[in-house]
Amino acid sequence: MLLLAVETSCDETSVAVLRDGSVLANAVSSQVKLHEEYGGVVPELASREHLRNLMPVARQALGQANVTPQQLDAVAATRGPGLPGALLVGLRAAQGMAFALAKPFIGIHHHEAHLYSPWIGGDPLSLQLESFEPNVSLIVSGGHTMLVHVAAPMEHRVLGGTVDDAAGECFDKVAKLIGLPYPGGPELDRLAGEGDGGVHRFPRPKLNDDSHDFSFSGLKTSVRYFVRDNPGVLESGRQLRDLCAGVQAAIVEVLVKKTMRAAKRLGVRCITASGGVTCNSGLRASLGQVCKSEGFKLRLANPALCTDNAAMVGMVAHMRLANGMTSTSLDEEIAPNWPLAEVN
Ligand code: KG4
Ligand code: ZN
């Protein structure tokens, strides 16, 4: 079965082609350069860029896969959550394609796509669910931070999420505050790797509360006050690196401890992580170390699949079709605030 998947929920335009659940092509066009000068994603510009890029990216993916539109058996697209204008471009284009080809269409939840991305591996990339174990999944990106209990494939329950900023948003806002280029997460990560995280201690919000929720806006504010009171840190390479390391240590400690605590409470022995922040070297190292010393299995999404991509969207569509879903409505509208809890 040949499936084409489209992802345009934020600032990546991506189209993937899958054959029987194996990725033949996963073309991604990032808009990072476009939004760089504004220091964040500008929704109107993102929509226009998706409009401009979608067809070239689709042609690229179909070309790489050596597949023509007429050969496709189904079309999928991210329906939400995400930026309304950005979602509209991909969803409507994919629905139009399915309509013209008279093939099934499946609208996909973006977080559900992230949720299964740690299970995508091999060459060609495919879902490796034969090694599936019930797990606690951490989804961390620029727009989302959540903990999900995945008891079985397609059976998940949201445990908690951020009450304010997402972890990636915190990385990006702190990076902006200290003058790093957008998107700040990767650059802050690089500098943190050369610094000492023990020099400056920043708050670990909600670390010890009983919930599975997160909060990162207070951490960002405390860095703002710290920089206001110690402007010299921005002038010195050494101190700036220590500051980055201190911020990263705080974010990583909260993410790792709360993830492990949730797993222990639920009695699951497997942790997975996905989303752009899962590229963070401190987070990858810390989860790796804790899971090893405490005997947990760990599946981290491949860095190339951590950030937004259509391959993960296609994988969930493939699972849904394999589970007997025939199609979702071509009249279905975008769902910018769609809660994951409503997907089953
Ligand atoms: O998943 P993603 O591409 O987009 C959203 O759906 O939000 O994630 C992008 C986010 C940005 O906030 C970016 O700064 C962050 O992931 N990020 C990182 C790293 N690489 C990407 N944050 C910390 N360390 C990194 N190495
Ligand atoms: Zn995402």
Short mmCIF file of C-alpha atoms and ligand atoms in Angstrom, two decimals:
data_model
loop_
_atom_site.label_atom_id
_atom_site.label_comp_id
_atom_site.label_asym_id
_atom_site.label_seq_id
_atom_site.Cartn_x
_atom_site.Cartn_y
_atom_site.Cartn_z
CA MET A 1 0.00 0.00 0.00
CA LEU A 2 1.40 3.40 -1.02
CA LEU A 3 0.63 6.29 1.30
CA LEU A 4 1.52 9.99 1.03
CA ALA A 5 1.67 12.02 4.27
CA VAL A 6 1.85 15.78 4.76
CA GLU A 7 3.01 17.76 7.81
CA THR A 8 2.62 21.57 8.02
CA SER A 9 1.64 22.20 11.64
CA CYS A 10 4.38 24.72 12.44
CA ASP A 11 7.50 25.75 10.54
CA GLU A 12 8.51 22.58 8.70
CA THR A 13 6.92 21.69 5.37
CA SER A 14 7.27 17.94 5.03
CA VAL A 15 5.94 15.22 2.72
CA ALA A 16 6.67 11.52 3.09
CA VAL A 17 5.87 8.50 0.96
CA LEU A 18 5.48 5.10 2.63
CA ARG A 19 5.07 1.64 1.13
CA ASP A 20 3.43 -0.84 3.52
CA GLY A 21 4.68 1.18 6.48
CA SER A 22 8.26 1.59 5.21
CA VAL A 23 9.51 5.09 4.46
CA LEU A 24 10.48 5.51 0.79
CA ALA A 25 11.02 9.27 1.11
CA ASN A 26 10.75 11.89 3.86
CA ALA A 27 11.34 15.37 2.41
CA VAL A 28 11.55 18.23 4.91
CA SER A 29 11.89 21.93 4.15
CA SER A 30 12.63 23.96 7.28
CA GLN A 31 11.64 27.62 7.60
CA VAL A 32 14.21 28.37 10.30
CA LYS A 33 16.05 30.90 8.09
CA LEU A 34 12.81 32.78 7.35
CA HIS A 35 11.83 33.20 11.01
CA GLU A 36 15.35 33.79 12.28
CA GLU A 37 15.28 37.58 11.97
CA TYR A 38 12.04 37.74 14.04
CA GLY A 39 13.42 35.48 16.77
CA GLY A 40 10.39 33.16 16.57
CA VAL A 41 7.82 31.68 14.20
CA VAL A 42 5.62 34.34 12.55
CA PRO A 43 2.35 32.49 11.80
CA GLU A 44 1.36 34.47 8.69
CA LEU A 45 4.80 34.03 7.15
CA ALA A 46 4.76 30.33 8.02
CA SER A 47 1.46 29.80 6.15
CA ARG A 48 2.71 31.61 3.06
CA GLU A 49 5.94 29.64 3.09
CA HIS A 50 4.01 26.36 3.36
CA LEU A 51 1.95 27.45 0.33
CA ARG A 52 5.14 28.16 -1.58
CA ASN A 53 6.96 24.99 -0.54
CA LEU A 54 4.33 22.29 -0.36
CA MET A 55 4.21 21.32 -4.04
CA PRO A 56 8.02 21.36 -4.55
CA VAL A 57 8.45 19.26 -1.39
CA ALA A 58 5.70 16.85 -2.53
CA ARG A 59 7.35 16.51 -5.95
CA GLN A 60 10.68 15.89 -4.27
CA ALA A 61 9.25 13.14 -2.04
CA LEU A 62 7.36 11.46 -4.90
CA GLY A 63 10.46 11.70 -7.11
CA GLN A 64 12.71 10.16 -4.46
CA ALA A 65 10.19 7.38 -3.88
CA ASN A 66 9.75 6.93 -7.64
CA VAL A 67 5.98 7.03 -7.16
CA THR A 68 3.33 8.93 -9.16
CA PRO A 69 0.24 10.43 -7.48
CA GLN A 70 -1.94 7.97 -9.43
CA GLN A 71 -0.22 5.05 -7.72
CA LEU A 72 -1.11 6.26 -4.22
CA ASP A 73 -3.62 4.22 -2.19
CA ALA A 74 -4.18 6.78 0.61
CA VAL A 75 -3.30 10.31 1.70
CA ALA A 76 -2.75 11.58 5.26
CA ALA A 77 -2.04 14.96 6.83
CA THR A 78 -1.61 16.55 10.24
CA ARG A 79 -4.98 17.94 11.29
CA GLY A 80 -3.82 19.52 14.56
CA PRO A 81 -2.73 20.81 16.94
CA GLY A 82 -0.65 23.60 15.43
CA LEU A 83 -0.82 27.04 13.83
CA PRO A 84 -4.23 27.43 12.12
CA GLY A 85 -2.98 28.96 8.88
CA ALA A 86 -0.14 26.46 8.61
CA LEU A 87 -2.39 23.47 9.26
CA LEU A 88 -4.90 24.69 6.67
CA VAL A 89 -2.34 24.56 3.87
CA GLY A 90 -1.31 20.94 4.40
CA LEU A 91 -4.70 19.54 5.40
CA ARG A 92 -6.65 21.09 2.55
CA ALA A 93 -4.01 20.20 -0.05
CA ALA A 94 -3.94 16.57 1.14
CA GLN A 95 -7.74 16.35 1.25
CA GLY A 96 -7.90 17.80 -2.28
CA MET A 97 -5.43 15.21 -3.46
CA ALA A 98 -7.40 12.36 -1.88
CA PHE A 99 -10.61 13.76 -3.41
CA ALA A 100 -9.10 13.97 -6.90
CA LEU A 101 -7.63 10.47 -6.65
CA ALA A 102 -10.79 9.07 -4.98
CA LYS A 103 -8.63 7.50 -2.27
CA PRO A 104 -9.00 7.37 1.53
CA PHE A 105 -7.86 10.35 3.58
CA ILE A 106 -6.70 10.18 7.21
CA GLY A 107 -6.34 13.29 9.43
CA ILE A 108 -3.65 12.75 12.06
CA HIS A 109 -2.98 14.22 15.52
CA HIS A 110 0.49 15.78 15.56
CA HIS A 111 1.33 14.59 19.09
CA GLU A 112 0.27 11.05 18.30
CA ALA A 113 2.76 11.18 15.44
CA HIS A 114 5.53 12.28 17.85
CA LEU A 115 4.42 9.57 20.30
CA TYR A 116 5.31 6.72 17.94
CA SER A 117 8.40 8.31 16.37
CA PRO A 118 10.77 6.60 18.89
CA TRP A 119 9.63 3.27 17.43
CA ILE A 120 10.63 4.23 13.89
CA GLY A 121 13.96 2.70 12.95
CA GLY A 122 15.85 0.41 10.58
CA ASP A 123 16.69 0.86 6.92
CA PRO A 124 14.32 1.57 5.30
CA LEU A 125 12.69 3.29 8.26
CA SER A 126 9.66 1.42 9.57
CA LEU A 127 7.75 0.93 12.81
CA GLN A 128 9.55 -1.55 15.07
CA LEU A 129 6.59 -2.44 17.23
CA GLU A 130 7.70 -6.06 17.62
CA SER A 131 9.93 -4.72 20.40
CA PHE A 132 7.13 -2.55 21.86
CA GLU A 133 6.80 -2.40 25.63
CA PRO A 134 4.28 -0.42 27.68
CA ASN A 135 6.01 2.90 28.27
CA VAL A 136 5.96 6.42 29.56
CA SER A 137 6.59 8.78 26.69
CA LEU A 138 8.02 12.27 27.01
CA ILE A 139 7.07 14.60 24.15
CA VAL A 140 9.19 17.75 24.27
CA SER A 141 9.38 20.37 21.57
CA GLY A 142 8.96 24.06 20.94
CA GLY A 143 5.20 23.82 21.25
CA HIS A 144 4.59 20.87 23.55
CA THR A 145 5.83 19.23 26.73
CA MET A 146 3.84 16.24 27.92
CA LEU A 147 4.01 12.87 29.57
CA VAL A 148 1.90 10.09 28.10
CA HIS A 149 1.32 6.51 29.26
CA VAL A 150 1.28 4.22 26.23
CA ALA A 151 -0.09 0.89 27.48
CA ALA A 152 -0.25 -0.70 24.02
CA PRO A 153 0.08 0.53 20.44
CA MET A 154 -2.77 3.01 19.81
CA GLU A 155 -3.70 2.98 23.50
CA HIS A 156 -2.49 6.06 25.31
CA ARG A 157 -3.41 8.26 28.23
CA VAL A 158 -2.08 11.77 28.82
CA LEU A 159 -0.56 12.03 32.31
CA GLY A 160 0.33 15.69 32.33
CA GLY A 161 1.73 18.61 30.40
CA THR A 162 3.09 22.09 30.73
CA VAL A 163 0.92 24.69 32.38
CA ASP A 164 2.76 27.53 30.60
CA ASP A 165 5.86 27.47 28.35
CA ALA A 166 7.01 24.30 26.60
CA ALA A 167 10.56 23.09 27.32
CA GLY A 168 11.74 24.06 23.83
CA GLU A 169 10.11 27.46 24.22
CA CYS A 170 12.08 27.92 27.45
CA PHE A 171 15.33 26.97 25.67
CA ASP A 172 14.50 29.40 22.85
CA LYS A 173 13.41 32.29 25.10
CA VAL A 174 16.45 31.98 27.37
CA ALA A 175 18.70 31.79 24.31
CA LYS A 176 17.14 34.98 22.94
CA LEU A 177 17.57 36.69 26.30
CA ILE A 178 21.31 35.97 26.27
CA GLY A 179 21.75 36.94 22.62
CA LEU A 180 21.98 33.55 20.91
CA PRO A 181 20.60 33.17 17.38
CA TYR A 182 17.18 31.57 16.71
CA PRO A 183 16.27 28.80 17.26
CA GLY A 184 18.27 28.99 20.46
CA GLY A 185 17.88 25.42 21.69
CA PRO A 186 20.65 23.83 19.61
CA GLU A 187 23.06 26.73 20.22
CA LEU A 188 22.38 26.76 23.97
CA ASP A 189 22.97 22.99 23.97
CA ARG A 190 26.33 23.45 22.22
CA LEU A 191 27.51 26.13 24.69
CA ALA A 192 26.21 24.14 27.67
CA GLY A 193 28.41 21.25 26.58
CA GLU A 194 31.45 23.46 27.19
CA GLY A 195 30.22 24.87 30.52
CA ASP A 196 29.80 23.76 34.12
CA GLY A 197 26.17 23.25 35.13
CA GLY A 198 27.03 23.43 38.83
CA VAL A 199 28.16 27.08 38.87
CA HIS A 200 24.70 28.73 38.65
CA ARG A 201 21.70 26.97 40.10
CA PHE A 202 18.32 27.84 38.58
CA PRO A 203 14.89 26.79 39.88
CA ARG A 204 13.51 23.34 39.04
CA PRO A 205 9.80 24.23 38.70
CA LYS A 206 7.30 21.59 39.82
CA LEU A 207 10.10 19.10 40.40
CA ASN A 208 8.73 17.88 43.68
CA ASP A 209 5.02 18.40 43.32
CA ASP A 210 2.74 15.43 43.02
CA SER A 211 1.48 16.09 39.50
CA HIS A 212 2.83 15.04 36.12
CA ASP A 213 2.67 18.65 34.98
CA PHE A 214 5.50 21.00 34.06
CA SER A 215 6.07 24.75 34.25
CA PHE A 216 8.97 26.55 32.62
CA SER A 217 8.06 30.23 32.54
CA GLY A 218 9.43 30.86 36.07
CA LEU A 219 12.78 29.42 35.09
CA LYS A 220 12.95 31.78 32.11
CA THR A 221 12.07 34.72 34.40
CA SER A 222 14.74 33.78 36.92
CA VAL A 223 17.33 33.78 34.11
CA ARG A 224 16.08 37.23 33.06
CA TYR A 225 16.66 38.59 36.60
CA PHE A 226 20.00 36.83 36.83
CA VAL A 227 21.21 38.44 33.60
CA ARG A 228 19.84 41.85 34.69
CA ASP A 229 21.76 41.61 37.97
CA ASN A 230 24.92 40.08 36.44
CA PRO A 231 25.27 41.70 33.00
CA GLY A 232 28.95 40.71 32.95
CA VAL A 233 28.06 37.05 32.29
CA LEU A 234 27.10 37.93 28.72
CA GLU A 235 30.54 39.41 28.08
CA SER A 236 32.54 36.44 29.25
CA GLY A 237 32.62 33.26 27.18
CA ARG A 238 33.33 31.13 30.24
CA GLN A 239 30.46 32.57 32.29
CA LEU A 240 28.05 32.43 29.38
CA ARG A 241 28.84 28.73 28.92
CA ASP A 242 28.31 28.09 32.64
CA LEU A 243 25.00 29.96 32.47
CA CYS A 244 23.86 27.82 29.51
CA ALA A 245 24.94 24.67 31.32
CA GLY A 246 23.05 25.76 34.45
CA VAL A 247 19.84 26.42 32.52
CA GLN A 248 20.10 23.15 30.61
CA ALA A 249 20.78 21.23 33.83
CA ALA A 250 17.60 22.66 35.39
CA ILE A 251 15.39 21.82 32.40
CA VAL A 252 16.88 18.35 31.97
CA GLU A 253 16.63 17.46 35.66
CA VAL A 254 12.91 18.32 35.74
CA LEU A 255 12.18 16.42 32.52
CA VAL A 256 14.14 13.32 33.53
CA LYS A 257 13.03 13.08 37.17
CA LYS A 258 9.36 13.59 36.37
CA THR A 259 9.48 11.07 33.53
CA MET A 260 11.14 8.44 35.73
CA ARG A 261 8.75 9.10 38.60
CA ALA A 262 5.73 8.63 36.30
CA ALA A 263 7.14 5.34 34.99
CA LYS A 264 7.77 4.03 38.49
CA ARG A 265 4.30 4.97 39.67
CA LEU A 266 2.73 3.19 36.71
CA GLY A 267 5.04 0.20 37.02
CA VAL A 268 6.28 0.43 33.42
CA ARG A 269 9.90 -0.35 32.57
CA CYS A 270 10.29 1.50 29.30
CA ILE A 271 10.81 5.21 28.57
CA THR A 272 10.50 6.87 25.17
CA ALA A 273 11.16 10.47 24.14
CA SER A 274 10.43 12.50 21.02
CA GLY A 275 10.09 16.07 19.75
CA GLY A 276 12.77 18.65 18.92
CA VAL A 277 14.15 18.95 22.48
CA THR A 278 14.95 15.22 22.38
CA CYS A 279 17.90 16.32 20.18
CA ASN A 280 19.35 17.95 23.32
CA SER A 281 22.59 16.23 24.21
CA GLY A 282 22.13 16.78 27.96
CA LEU A 283 18.66 15.23 27.91
CA ARG A 284 19.78 12.26 25.80
CA ALA A 285 22.78 11.63 28.07
CA SER A 286 20.85 11.99 31.31
CA LEU A 287 17.96 9.74 30.23
CA GLY A 288 20.51 7.22 28.95
CA GLN A 289 22.41 7.20 32.21
CA VAL A 290 19.37 7.00 34.51
CA CYS A 291 17.66 4.30 32.45
CA LYS A 292 20.85 2.25 32.37
CA SER A 293 21.52 2.49 36.10
CA GLU A 294 17.89 1.77 37.03
CA GLY A 295 17.32 -0.99 34.47
CA PHE A 296 14.80 0.76 32.20
CA LYS A 297 14.60 0.25 28.47
CA LEU A 298 15.01 3.58 26.64
CA ARG A 299 13.90 4.44 23.10
CA LEU A 300 14.82 7.93 21.94
CA ALA A 301 13.54 9.14 18.59
CA ASN A 302 16.25 9.25 15.97
CA PRO A 303 17.48 12.90 15.92
CA ALA A 304 16.37 13.24 12.29
CA LEU A 305 12.82 12.29 13.36
CA CYS A 306 12.73 14.37 16.58
CA THR A 307 11.82 17.58 14.79
CA ASP A 308 8.61 17.79 12.76
CA ASN A 309 8.45 15.46 9.78
CA ALA A 310 5.83 13.71 7.66
CA ALA A 311 7.30 10.20 8.09
CA MET A 312 5.93 10.01 11.65
CA VAL A 313 2.54 11.30 10.44
CA GLY A 314 2.48 8.61 7.74
CA MET A 315 3.36 5.93 10.31
CA VAL A 316 0.29 6.70 12.44
CA ALA A 317 -1.90 6.80 9.30
CA HIS A 318 -0.46 3.42 8.32
CA MET A 319 -1.26 2.01 11.79
CA ARG A 320 -4.79 3.36 11.62
CA LEU A 321 -5.41 1.91 8.16
CA ALA A 322 -3.91 -1.42 9.28
CA ASN A 323 -6.27 -1.35 12.30
CA GLY A 324 -9.28 -1.10 10.01
CA MET A 325 -9.89 2.63 9.80
CA THR A 326 -11.11 3.39 6.29
CA SER A 327 -11.07 7.16 6.06
CA THR A 328 -11.76 10.35 7.95
CA SER A 329 -14.06 12.92 6.38
CA LEU A 330 -12.82 15.11 3.56
CA ASP A 331 -14.91 17.87 5.13
CA GLU A 332 -13.01 17.54 8.40
CA GLU A 333 -11.56 20.89 9.42
CA ILE A 334 -8.25 21.75 11.03
CA ALA A 335 -8.12 21.26 14.81
CA PRO A 336 -5.54 23.80 16.11
CA ASN A 337 -6.26 22.99 19.79
CA TRP A 338 -7.08 19.29 19.51
CA PRO A 339 -6.24 17.57 22.84
CA LEU A 340 -4.40 14.25 22.52
CA ALA A 341 -6.74 12.88 25.18
CA GLU A 342 -9.53 13.02 22.58
CA VAL A 343 -7.72 10.69 20.17
CA ASN A 344 -8.16 6.94 20.50
O1 KG4 B 1 9.51 19.36 17.32
P1 KG4 B 1 10.00 20.68 16.84
O2 KG4 B 1 10.71 20.73 15.51
O3 KG4 B 1 8.83 21.71 16.65
C1 KG4 B 1 7.71 21.82 17.41
O4 KG4 B 1 6.76 21.04 17.14
O5 KG4 B 1 7.73 22.68 18.30
O6 KG4 B 1 10.91 21.29 18.00
C2 KG4 B 1 11.59 22.51 17.88
C3 KG4 B 1 12.14 22.90 19.25
C4 KG4 B 1 12.72 24.29 19.30
O7 KG4 B 1 12.24 24.92 20.48
C5 KG4 B 1 14.22 24.03 19.38
O8 KG4 B 1 14.94 25.05 20.03
C6 KG4 B 1 14.24 22.75 20.17
O9 KG4 B 1 13.19 21.99 19.64
N1 KG4 B 1 15.52 22.05 20.01
C7 KG4 B 1 16.42 21.92 21.00
C8 KG4 B 1 17.52 21.24 20.44
N2 KG4 B 1 17.25 20.99 19.13
C9 KG4 B 1 16.02 21.49 18.88
N3 KG4 B 1 16.37 22.29 22.29
C10 KG4 B 1 17.43 22.01 23.06
N4 KG4 B 1 18.54 21.39 22.59
C11 KG4 B 1 18.62 20.99 21.30
N5 KG4 B 1 19.71 20.36 20.86
ZN ZN B 2 6.04 18.80 16.81
#
